[in-house]
PDB file of C-alpha atoms in Angstrom:
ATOM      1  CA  UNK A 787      62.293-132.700  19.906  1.00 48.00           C
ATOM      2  CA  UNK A 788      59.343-130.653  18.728  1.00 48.00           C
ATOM      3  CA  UNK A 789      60.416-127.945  15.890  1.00 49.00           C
ATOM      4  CA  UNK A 790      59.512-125.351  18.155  1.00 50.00           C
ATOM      5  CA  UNK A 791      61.454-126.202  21.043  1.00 48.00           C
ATOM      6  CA  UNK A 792      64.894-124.851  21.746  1.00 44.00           C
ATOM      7  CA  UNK A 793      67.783-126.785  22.047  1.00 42.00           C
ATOM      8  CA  UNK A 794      69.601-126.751  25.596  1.00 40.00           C
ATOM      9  CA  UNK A 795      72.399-124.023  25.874  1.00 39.00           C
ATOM     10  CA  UNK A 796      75.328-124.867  27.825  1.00 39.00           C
ATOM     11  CA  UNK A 797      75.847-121.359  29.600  1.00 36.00           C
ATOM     12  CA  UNK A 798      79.339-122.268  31.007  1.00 38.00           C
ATOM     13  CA  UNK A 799      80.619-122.913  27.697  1.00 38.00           C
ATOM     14  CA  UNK A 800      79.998-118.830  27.208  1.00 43.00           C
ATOM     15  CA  UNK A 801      80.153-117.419  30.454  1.00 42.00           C
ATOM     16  CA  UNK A 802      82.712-114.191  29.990  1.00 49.00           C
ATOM     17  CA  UNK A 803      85.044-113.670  32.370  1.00 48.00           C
ATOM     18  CA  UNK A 804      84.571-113.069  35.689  1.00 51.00           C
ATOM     19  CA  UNK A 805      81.706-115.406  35.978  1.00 50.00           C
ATOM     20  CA  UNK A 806      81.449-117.938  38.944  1.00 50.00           C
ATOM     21  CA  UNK A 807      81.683-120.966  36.421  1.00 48.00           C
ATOM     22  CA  UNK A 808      84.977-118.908  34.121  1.00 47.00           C
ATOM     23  CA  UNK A 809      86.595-118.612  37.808  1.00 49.00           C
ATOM     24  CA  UNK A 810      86.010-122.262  38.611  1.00 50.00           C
ATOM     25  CA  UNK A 811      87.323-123.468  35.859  1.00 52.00           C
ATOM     26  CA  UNK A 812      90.391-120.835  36.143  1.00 52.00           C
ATOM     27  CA  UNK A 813      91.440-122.564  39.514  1.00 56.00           C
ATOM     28  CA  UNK A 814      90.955-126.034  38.336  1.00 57.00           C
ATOM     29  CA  UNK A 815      93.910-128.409  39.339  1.00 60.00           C
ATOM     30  CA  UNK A 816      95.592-129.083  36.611  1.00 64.00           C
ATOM     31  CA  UNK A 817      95.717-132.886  35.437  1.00 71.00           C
ATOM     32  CA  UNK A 818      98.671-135.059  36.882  1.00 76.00           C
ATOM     33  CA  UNK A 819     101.708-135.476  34.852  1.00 79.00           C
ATOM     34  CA  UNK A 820     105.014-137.685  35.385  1.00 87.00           C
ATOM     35  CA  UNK A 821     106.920-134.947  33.943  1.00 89.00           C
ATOM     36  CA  UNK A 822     109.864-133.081  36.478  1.00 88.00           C
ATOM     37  CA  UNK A 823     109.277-136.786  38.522  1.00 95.00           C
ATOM     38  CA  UNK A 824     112.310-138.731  39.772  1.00 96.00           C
ATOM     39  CA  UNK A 825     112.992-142.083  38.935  1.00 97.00           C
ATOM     40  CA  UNK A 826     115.715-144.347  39.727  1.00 97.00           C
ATOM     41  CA  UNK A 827     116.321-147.596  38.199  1.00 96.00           C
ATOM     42  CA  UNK A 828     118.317-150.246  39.592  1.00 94.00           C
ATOM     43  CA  UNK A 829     120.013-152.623  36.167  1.00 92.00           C
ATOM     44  CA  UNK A 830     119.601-149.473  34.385  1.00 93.00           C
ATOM     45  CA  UNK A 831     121.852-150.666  31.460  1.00 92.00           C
ATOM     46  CA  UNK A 832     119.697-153.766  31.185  1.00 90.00           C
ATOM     47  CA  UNK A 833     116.867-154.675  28.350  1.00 89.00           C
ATOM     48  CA  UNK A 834     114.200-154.409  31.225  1.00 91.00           C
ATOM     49  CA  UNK A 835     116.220-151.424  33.050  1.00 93.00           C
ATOM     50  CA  UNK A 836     116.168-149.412  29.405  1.00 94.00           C
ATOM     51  CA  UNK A 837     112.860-150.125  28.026  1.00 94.00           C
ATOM     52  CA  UNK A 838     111.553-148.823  31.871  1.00 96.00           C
ATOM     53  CA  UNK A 839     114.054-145.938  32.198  1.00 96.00           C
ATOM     54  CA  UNK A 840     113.210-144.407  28.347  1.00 95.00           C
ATOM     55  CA  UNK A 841     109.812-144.635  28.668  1.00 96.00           C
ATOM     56  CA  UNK A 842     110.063-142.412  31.803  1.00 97.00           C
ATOM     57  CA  UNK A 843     112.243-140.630  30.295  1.00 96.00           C
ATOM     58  CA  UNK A 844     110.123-139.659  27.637  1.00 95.00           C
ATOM     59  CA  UNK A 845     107.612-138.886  29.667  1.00 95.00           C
ATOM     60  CA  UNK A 846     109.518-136.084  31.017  1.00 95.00           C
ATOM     61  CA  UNK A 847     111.238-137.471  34.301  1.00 96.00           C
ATOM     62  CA  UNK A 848     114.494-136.938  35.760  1.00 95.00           C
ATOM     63  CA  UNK A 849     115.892-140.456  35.296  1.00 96.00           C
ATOM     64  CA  UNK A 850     118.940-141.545  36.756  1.00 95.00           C
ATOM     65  CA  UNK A 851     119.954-145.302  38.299  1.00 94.00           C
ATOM     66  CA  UNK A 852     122.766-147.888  38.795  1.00 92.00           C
ATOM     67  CA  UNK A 853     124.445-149.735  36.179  1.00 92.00           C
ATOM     68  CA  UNK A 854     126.315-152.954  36.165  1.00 88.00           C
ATOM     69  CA  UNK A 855     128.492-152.071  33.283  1.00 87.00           C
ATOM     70  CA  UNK A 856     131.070-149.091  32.489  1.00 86.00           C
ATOM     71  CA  UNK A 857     129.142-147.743  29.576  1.00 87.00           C
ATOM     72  CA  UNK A 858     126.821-145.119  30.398  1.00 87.00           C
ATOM     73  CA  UNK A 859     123.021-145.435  29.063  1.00 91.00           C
ATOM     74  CA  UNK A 860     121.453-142.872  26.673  1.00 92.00           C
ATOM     75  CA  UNK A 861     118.719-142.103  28.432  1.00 93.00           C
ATOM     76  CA  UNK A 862     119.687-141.218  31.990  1.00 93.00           C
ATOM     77  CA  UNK A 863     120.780-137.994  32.854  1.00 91.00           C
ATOM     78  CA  UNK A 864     123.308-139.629  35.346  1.00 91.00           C
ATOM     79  CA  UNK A 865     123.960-143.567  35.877  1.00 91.00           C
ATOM     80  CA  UNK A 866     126.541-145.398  38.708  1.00 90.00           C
ATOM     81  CA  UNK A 867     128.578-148.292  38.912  1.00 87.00           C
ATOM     82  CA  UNK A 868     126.836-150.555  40.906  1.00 81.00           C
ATOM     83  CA  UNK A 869     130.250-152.103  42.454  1.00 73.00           C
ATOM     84  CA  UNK A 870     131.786-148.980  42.603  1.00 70.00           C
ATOM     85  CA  UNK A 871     132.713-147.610  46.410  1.00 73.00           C
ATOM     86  CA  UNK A 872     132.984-143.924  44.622  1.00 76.00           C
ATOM     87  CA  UNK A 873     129.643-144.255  43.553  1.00 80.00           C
ATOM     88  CA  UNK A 874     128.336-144.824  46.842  1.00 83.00           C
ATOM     89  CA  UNK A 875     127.457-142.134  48.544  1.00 86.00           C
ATOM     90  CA  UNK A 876     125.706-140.477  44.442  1.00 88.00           C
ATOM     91  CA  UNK A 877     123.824-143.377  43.891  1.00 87.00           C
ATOM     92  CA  UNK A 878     122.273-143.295  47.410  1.00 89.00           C
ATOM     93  CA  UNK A 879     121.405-139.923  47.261  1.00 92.00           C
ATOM     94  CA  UNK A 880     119.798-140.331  44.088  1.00 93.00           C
ATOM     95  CA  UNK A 881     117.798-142.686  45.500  1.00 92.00           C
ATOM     96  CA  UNK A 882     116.828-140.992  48.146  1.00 93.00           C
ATOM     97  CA  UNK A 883     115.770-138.213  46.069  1.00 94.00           C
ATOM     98  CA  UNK A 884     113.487-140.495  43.631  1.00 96.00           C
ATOM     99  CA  UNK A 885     110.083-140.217  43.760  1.00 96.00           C
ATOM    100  CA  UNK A 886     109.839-143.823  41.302  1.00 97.00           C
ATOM    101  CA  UNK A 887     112.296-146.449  41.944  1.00 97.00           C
ATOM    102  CA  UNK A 888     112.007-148.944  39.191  1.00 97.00           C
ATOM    103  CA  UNK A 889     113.526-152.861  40.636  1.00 95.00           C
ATOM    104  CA  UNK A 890     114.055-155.178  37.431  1.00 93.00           C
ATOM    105  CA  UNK A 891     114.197-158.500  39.706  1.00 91.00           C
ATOM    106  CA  UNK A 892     114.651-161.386  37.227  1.00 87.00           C
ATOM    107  CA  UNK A 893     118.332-158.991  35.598  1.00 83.00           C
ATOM    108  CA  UNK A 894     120.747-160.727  38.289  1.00 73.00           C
ATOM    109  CA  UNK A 895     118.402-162.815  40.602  1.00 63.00           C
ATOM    110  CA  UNK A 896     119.624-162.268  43.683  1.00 68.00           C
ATOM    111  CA  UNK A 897     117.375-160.811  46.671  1.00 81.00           C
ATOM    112  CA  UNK A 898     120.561-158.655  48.405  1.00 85.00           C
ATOM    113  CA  UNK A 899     120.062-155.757  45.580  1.00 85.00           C
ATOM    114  CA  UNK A 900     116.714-155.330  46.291  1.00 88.00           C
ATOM    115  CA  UNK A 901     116.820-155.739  49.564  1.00 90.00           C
ATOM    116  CA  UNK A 902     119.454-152.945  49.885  1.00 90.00           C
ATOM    117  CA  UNK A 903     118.135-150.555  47.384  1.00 91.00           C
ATOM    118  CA  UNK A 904     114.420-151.166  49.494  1.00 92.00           C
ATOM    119  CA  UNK A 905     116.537-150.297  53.140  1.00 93.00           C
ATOM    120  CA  UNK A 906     117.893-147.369  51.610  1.00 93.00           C
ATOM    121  CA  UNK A 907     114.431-146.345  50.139  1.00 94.00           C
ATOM    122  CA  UNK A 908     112.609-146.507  53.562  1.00 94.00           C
ATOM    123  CA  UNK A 909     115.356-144.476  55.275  1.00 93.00           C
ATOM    124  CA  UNK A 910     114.639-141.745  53.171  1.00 94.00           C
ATOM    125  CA  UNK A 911     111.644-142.152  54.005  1.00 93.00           C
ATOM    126  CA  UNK A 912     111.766-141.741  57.954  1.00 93.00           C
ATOM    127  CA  UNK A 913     113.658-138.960  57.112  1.00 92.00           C
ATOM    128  CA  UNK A 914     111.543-136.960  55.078  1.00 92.00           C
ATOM    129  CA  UNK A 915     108.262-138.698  54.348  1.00 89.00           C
ATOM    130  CA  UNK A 916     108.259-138.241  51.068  1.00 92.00           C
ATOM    131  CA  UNK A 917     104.960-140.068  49.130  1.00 93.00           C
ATOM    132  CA  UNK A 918     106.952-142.669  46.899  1.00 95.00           C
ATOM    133  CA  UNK A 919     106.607-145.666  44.485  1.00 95.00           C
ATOM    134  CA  UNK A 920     108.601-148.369  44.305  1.00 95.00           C
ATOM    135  CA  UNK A 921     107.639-150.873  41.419  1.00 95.00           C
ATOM    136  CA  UNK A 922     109.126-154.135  40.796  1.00 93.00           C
ATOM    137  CA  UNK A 923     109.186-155.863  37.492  1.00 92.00           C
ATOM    138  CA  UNK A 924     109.309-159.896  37.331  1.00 89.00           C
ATOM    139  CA  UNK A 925     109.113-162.631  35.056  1.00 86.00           C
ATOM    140  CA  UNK A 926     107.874-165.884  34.100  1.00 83.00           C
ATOM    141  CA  UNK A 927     110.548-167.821  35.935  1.00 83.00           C
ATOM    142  CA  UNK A 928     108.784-166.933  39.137  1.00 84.00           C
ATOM    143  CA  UNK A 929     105.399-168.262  38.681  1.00 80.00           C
ATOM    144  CA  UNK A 930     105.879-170.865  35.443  1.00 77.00           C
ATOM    145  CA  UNK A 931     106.659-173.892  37.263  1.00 75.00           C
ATOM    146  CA  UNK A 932     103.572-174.831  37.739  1.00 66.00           C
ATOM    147  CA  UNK A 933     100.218-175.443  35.538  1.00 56.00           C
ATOM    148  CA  UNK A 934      98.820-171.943  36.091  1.00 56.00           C
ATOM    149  CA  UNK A 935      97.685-170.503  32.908  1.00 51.00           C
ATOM    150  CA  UNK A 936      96.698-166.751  32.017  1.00 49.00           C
ATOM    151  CA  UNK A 937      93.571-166.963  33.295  1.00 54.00           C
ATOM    152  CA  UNK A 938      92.852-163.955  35.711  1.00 57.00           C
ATOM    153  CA  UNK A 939      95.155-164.326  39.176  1.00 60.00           C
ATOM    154  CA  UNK A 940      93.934-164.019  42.509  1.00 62.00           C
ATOM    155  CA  UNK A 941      95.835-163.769  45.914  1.00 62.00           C
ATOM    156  CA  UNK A 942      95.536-167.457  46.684  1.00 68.00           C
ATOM    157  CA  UNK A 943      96.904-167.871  43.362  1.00 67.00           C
ATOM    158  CA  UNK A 944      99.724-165.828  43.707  1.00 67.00           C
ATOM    159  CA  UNK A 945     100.598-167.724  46.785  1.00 68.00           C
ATOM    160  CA  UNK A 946     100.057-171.076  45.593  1.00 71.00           C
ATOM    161  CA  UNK A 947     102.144-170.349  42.268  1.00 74.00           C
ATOM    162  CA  UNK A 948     105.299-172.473  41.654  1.00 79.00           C
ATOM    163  CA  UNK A 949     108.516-171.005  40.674  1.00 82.00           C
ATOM    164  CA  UNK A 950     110.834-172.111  37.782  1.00 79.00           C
ATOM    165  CA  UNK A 951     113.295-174.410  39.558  1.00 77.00           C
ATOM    166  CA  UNK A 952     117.063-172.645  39.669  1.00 77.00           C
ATOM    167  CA  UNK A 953     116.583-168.504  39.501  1.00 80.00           C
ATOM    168  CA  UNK A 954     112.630-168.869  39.925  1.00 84.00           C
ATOM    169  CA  UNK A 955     112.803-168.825  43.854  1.00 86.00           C
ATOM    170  CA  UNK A 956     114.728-166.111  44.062  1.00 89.00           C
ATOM    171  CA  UNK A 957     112.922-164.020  41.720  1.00 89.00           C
ATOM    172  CA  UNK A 958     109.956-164.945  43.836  1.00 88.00           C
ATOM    173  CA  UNK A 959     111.819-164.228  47.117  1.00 89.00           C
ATOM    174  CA  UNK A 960     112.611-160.465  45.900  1.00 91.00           C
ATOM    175  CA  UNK A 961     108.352-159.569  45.061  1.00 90.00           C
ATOM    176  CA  UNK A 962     107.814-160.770  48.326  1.00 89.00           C
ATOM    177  CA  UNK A 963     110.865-158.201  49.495  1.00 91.00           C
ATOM    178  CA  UNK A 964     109.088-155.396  47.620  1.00 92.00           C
ATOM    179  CA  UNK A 965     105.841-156.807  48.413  1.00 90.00           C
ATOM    180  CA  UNK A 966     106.577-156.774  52.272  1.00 91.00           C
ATOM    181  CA  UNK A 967     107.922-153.143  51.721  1.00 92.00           C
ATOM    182  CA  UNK A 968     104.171-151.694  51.313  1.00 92.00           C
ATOM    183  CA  UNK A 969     103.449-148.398  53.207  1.00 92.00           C
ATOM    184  CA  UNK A 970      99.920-147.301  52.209  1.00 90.00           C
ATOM    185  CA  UNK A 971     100.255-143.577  51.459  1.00 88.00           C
ATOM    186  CA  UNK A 972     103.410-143.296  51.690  1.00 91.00           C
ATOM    187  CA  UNK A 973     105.384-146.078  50.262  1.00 93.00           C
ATOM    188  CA  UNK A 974     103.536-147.310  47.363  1.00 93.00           C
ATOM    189  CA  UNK A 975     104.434-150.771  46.616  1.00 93.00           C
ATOM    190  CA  UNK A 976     103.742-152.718  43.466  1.00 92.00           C
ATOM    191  CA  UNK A 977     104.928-156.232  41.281  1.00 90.00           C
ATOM    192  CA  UNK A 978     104.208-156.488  37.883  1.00 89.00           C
ATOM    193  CA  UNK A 979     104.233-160.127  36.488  1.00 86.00           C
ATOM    194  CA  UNK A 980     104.537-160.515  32.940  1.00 86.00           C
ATOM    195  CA  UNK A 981     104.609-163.429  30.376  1.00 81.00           C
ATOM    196  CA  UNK A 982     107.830-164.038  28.460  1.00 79.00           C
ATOM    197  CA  UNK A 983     108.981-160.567  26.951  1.00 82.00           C
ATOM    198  CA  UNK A 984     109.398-159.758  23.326  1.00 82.00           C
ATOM    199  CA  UNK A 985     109.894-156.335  21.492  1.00 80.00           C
ATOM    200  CA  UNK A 986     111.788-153.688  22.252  1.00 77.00           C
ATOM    201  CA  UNK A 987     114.996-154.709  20.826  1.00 72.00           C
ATOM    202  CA  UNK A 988     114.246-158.420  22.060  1.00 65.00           C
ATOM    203  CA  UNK A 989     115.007-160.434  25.242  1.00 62.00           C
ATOM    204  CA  UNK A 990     117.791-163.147  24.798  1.00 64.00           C
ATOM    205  CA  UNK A 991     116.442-164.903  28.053  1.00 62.00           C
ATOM    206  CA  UNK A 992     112.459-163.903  26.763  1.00 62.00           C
ATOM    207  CA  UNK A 993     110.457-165.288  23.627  1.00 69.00           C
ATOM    208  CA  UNK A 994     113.554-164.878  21.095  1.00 73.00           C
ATOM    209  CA  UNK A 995     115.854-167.681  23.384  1.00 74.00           C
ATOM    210  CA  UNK A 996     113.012-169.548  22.980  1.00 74.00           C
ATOM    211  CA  UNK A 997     112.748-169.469  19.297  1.00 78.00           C
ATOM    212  CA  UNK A 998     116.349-169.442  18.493  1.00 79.00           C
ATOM    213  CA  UNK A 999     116.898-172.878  20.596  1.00 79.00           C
ATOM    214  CA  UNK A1000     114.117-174.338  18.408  1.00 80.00           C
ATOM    215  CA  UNK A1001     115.504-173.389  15.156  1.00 83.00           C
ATOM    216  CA  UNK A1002     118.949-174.083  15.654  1.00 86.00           C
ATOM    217  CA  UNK A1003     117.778-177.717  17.203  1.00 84.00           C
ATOM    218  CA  UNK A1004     118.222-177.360  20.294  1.00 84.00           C
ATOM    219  CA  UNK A1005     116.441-178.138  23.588  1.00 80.00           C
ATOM    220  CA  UNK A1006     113.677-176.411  24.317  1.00 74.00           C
ATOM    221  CA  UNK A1007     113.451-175.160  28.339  1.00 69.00           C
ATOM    222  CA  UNK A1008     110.321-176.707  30.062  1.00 70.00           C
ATOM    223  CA  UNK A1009     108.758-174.995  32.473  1.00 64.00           C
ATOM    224  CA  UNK A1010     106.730-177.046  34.856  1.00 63.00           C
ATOM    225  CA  UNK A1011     105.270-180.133  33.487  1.00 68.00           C
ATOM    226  CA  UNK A1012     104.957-178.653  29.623  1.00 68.00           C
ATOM    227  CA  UNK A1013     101.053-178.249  29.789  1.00 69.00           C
ATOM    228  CA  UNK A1014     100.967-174.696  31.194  1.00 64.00           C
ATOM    229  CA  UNK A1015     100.413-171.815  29.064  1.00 67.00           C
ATOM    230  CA  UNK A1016     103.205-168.817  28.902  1.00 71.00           C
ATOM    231  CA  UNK A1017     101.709-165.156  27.627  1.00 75.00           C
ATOM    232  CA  UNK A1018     103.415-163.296  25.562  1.00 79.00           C
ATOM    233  CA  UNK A1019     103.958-159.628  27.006  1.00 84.00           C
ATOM    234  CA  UNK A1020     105.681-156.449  24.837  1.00 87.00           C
ATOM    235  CA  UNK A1021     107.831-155.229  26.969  1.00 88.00           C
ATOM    236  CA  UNK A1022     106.701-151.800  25.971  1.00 91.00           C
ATOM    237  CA  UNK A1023     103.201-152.529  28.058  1.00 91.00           C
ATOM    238  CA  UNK A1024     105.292-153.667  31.165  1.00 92.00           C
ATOM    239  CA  UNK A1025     106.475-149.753  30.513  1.00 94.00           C
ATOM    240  CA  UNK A1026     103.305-148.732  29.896  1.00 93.00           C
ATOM    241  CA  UNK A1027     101.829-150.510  33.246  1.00 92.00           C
ATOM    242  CA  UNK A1028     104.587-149.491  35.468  1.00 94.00           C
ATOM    243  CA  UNK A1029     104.041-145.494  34.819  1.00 94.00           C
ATOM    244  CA  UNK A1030     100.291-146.114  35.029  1.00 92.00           C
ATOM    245  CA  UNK A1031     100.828-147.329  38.553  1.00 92.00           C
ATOM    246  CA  UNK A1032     103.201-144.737  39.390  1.00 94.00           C
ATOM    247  CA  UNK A1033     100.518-142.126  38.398  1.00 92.00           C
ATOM    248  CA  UNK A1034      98.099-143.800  40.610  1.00 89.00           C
ATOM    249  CA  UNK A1035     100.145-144.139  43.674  1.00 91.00           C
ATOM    250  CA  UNK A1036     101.302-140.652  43.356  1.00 91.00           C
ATOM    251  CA  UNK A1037      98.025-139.372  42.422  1.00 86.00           C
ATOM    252  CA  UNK A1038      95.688-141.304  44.575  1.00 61.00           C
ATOM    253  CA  UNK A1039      92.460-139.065  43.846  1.00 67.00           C
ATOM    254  CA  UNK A1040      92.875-140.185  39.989  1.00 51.00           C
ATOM    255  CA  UNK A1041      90.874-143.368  38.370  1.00 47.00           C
ATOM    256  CA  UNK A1042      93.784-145.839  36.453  1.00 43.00           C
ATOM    257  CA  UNK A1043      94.746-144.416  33.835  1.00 40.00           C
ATOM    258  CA  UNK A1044      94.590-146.386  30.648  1.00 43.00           C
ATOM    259  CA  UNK A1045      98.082-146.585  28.728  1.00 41.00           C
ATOM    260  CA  UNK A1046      98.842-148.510  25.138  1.00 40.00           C
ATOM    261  CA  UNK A1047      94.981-150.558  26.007  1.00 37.00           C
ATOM    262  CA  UNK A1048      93.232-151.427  28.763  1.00 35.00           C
ATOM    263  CA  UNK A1049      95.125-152.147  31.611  1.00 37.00           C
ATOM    264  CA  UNK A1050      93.737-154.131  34.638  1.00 38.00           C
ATOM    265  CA  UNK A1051      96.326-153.775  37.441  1.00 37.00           C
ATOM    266  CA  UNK A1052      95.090-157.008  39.521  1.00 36.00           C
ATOM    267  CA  UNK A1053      95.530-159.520  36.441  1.00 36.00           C
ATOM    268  CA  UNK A1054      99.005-158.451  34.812  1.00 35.00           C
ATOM    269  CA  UNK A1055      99.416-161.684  33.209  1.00 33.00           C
ATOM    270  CA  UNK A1056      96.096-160.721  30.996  1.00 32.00           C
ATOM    271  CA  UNK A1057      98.765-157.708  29.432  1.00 30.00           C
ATOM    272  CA  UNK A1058      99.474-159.889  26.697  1.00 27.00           C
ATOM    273  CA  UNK A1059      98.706-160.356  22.803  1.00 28.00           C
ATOM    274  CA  UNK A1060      99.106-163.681  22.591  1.00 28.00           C
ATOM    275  CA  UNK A1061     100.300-166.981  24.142  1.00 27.00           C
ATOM    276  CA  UNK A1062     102.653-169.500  23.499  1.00 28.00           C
ATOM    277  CA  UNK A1063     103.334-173.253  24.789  1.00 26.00           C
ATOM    278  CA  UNK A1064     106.647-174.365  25.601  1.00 27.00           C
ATOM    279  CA  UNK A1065     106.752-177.380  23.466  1.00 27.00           C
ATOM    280  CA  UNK A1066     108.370-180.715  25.427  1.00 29.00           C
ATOM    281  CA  UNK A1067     110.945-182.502  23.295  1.00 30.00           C
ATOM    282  CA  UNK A1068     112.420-184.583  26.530  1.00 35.00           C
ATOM    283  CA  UNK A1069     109.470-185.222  28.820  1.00 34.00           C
ATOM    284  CA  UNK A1070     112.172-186.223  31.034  1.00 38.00           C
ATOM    285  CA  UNK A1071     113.726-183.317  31.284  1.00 36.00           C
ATOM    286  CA  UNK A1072     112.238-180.812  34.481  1.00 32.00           C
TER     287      UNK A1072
END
């Protein structure tokens, strides 16, 4: 720039008040937030349930759910018995009332919770048409059987995918449940996929089972044939994805919002920092 030439002045930055561009900016939206939001999460008192329900928490939502123990969990401001009758009628108003419901599907595989916690979702619905987000988290067990590595995922390869034999189907059988459940713009429906989970207090059924069967000498699961390739995914980025896609479905005019990294909401299995083989001591064994 020539030593004689002024430098550009940004004459919003000292408009006074009053100003066209001080008013515009004093009626600006302000940004999105979870906070005052209401989740619900179903398996609250499980390691998926708590990681989801205390990172909501903390990021200012009401969160309450169902539980399949007594005990109540730290960081709900109300919990119910799932097999409770005197629970009923709380727990489905809750739900009703949630703007996030949060579906742990690998906790108890079994497609009649979700599919009852989704029916009571889209009643509300009808009867209020509320915008809401229902997000279900998986596992490995229902893609895994197969040789599908962590390469990127698209439809067809969600569809061709092979489930772990035993709970795998019926992991699978609840995404398509939630899937299925889809209303654009008004019931937001999502499935996040990880690897096998680690962190966050660890997952006996996630990468610390794995380890603890190989050091005490035990048989090692196989998933598939042995060649495929399982991710590794901290169970604080499920978290992290999950309220990223609850921001976006509640806040459709917002970009994704990035959360603990890049996040690329197509390709969940790419959420991971590392990967890990499932080594085949019996090649025998399916």
């Amino acid at each position: 720039m020539p030593e004689d030439e002024a430098a550009p002045v940004d004459t919003a930055m000292d408009s006074p008040p009053g100003t066209p561009a001080a008013t515009e900016d004093a009626h600006a939206d302000p940004p999105f937030a979870l906070e005052t939001k209401k989740v619900f999460v179903l398996h609250a008192d499980s390691r998926v349930g708590g990681v989801l329900g205390r990172a909501f928490r903390d990021a200012g939502c009401d969160v309450r759910g169902v539980r399949d123990g007594e005990a109540e969990v730290e960081f709900a401001h109300e919990t119910y018995m799932a097999d409770y009758d005197r629970h009923d009628g709380m727990r489905r108003a809750a739900l009703a009332a949630a703007d996030i419901v949060l579906i742990p599907l690998a906790v108890a595989p079994d497609t009649e919770a979700a599919k009852d916690t989704i029916e009571a979702v889209e009643a509300a619905l009808a009867s209020d048409g509320k915008r809401r987000v229902m997000i279900g988290v998986s596992s490995a067990s229902s893609w895994a059987g197969g040789t599908q590595g962590p390469a990127p995922w698209t439809a067809e390869d969600v569809e061709r995918r092979a489930p772990v034999r035993g709970p795998g189907k019926l992991v699978a059988d609840a995404e398509r449940l939630v899937a299925r459940a889809h209303k654009p713009g008004r019931l937001e429906c999502f499935c996040v996929l990880p690897g096998t989970l680690y962190g966050e207090g660890e997952f006996e059924d996630g990468f610390l089972g794995l380890c603890r069967r190989a050091w005490e000498g035990e048989s090692v699961p196989v998933f598939g044939d042995g060649s495929n390739v399982l991710p590794l995914c901290h169970a604080g980025h499920v978290a992290a994805v999950a309220k990223a896609l609850a921001v976006e479905a509640l806040n459709p005019s917002a970009a994704m919002p990035e959360a603990d990294g890049e996040l690329d909401r197509p390709n969940h299995l790419q959420s991971m920092s590392s990967t890990v083989r499932a080594p085949n001591p019996n090649p025998g064994d399916a």
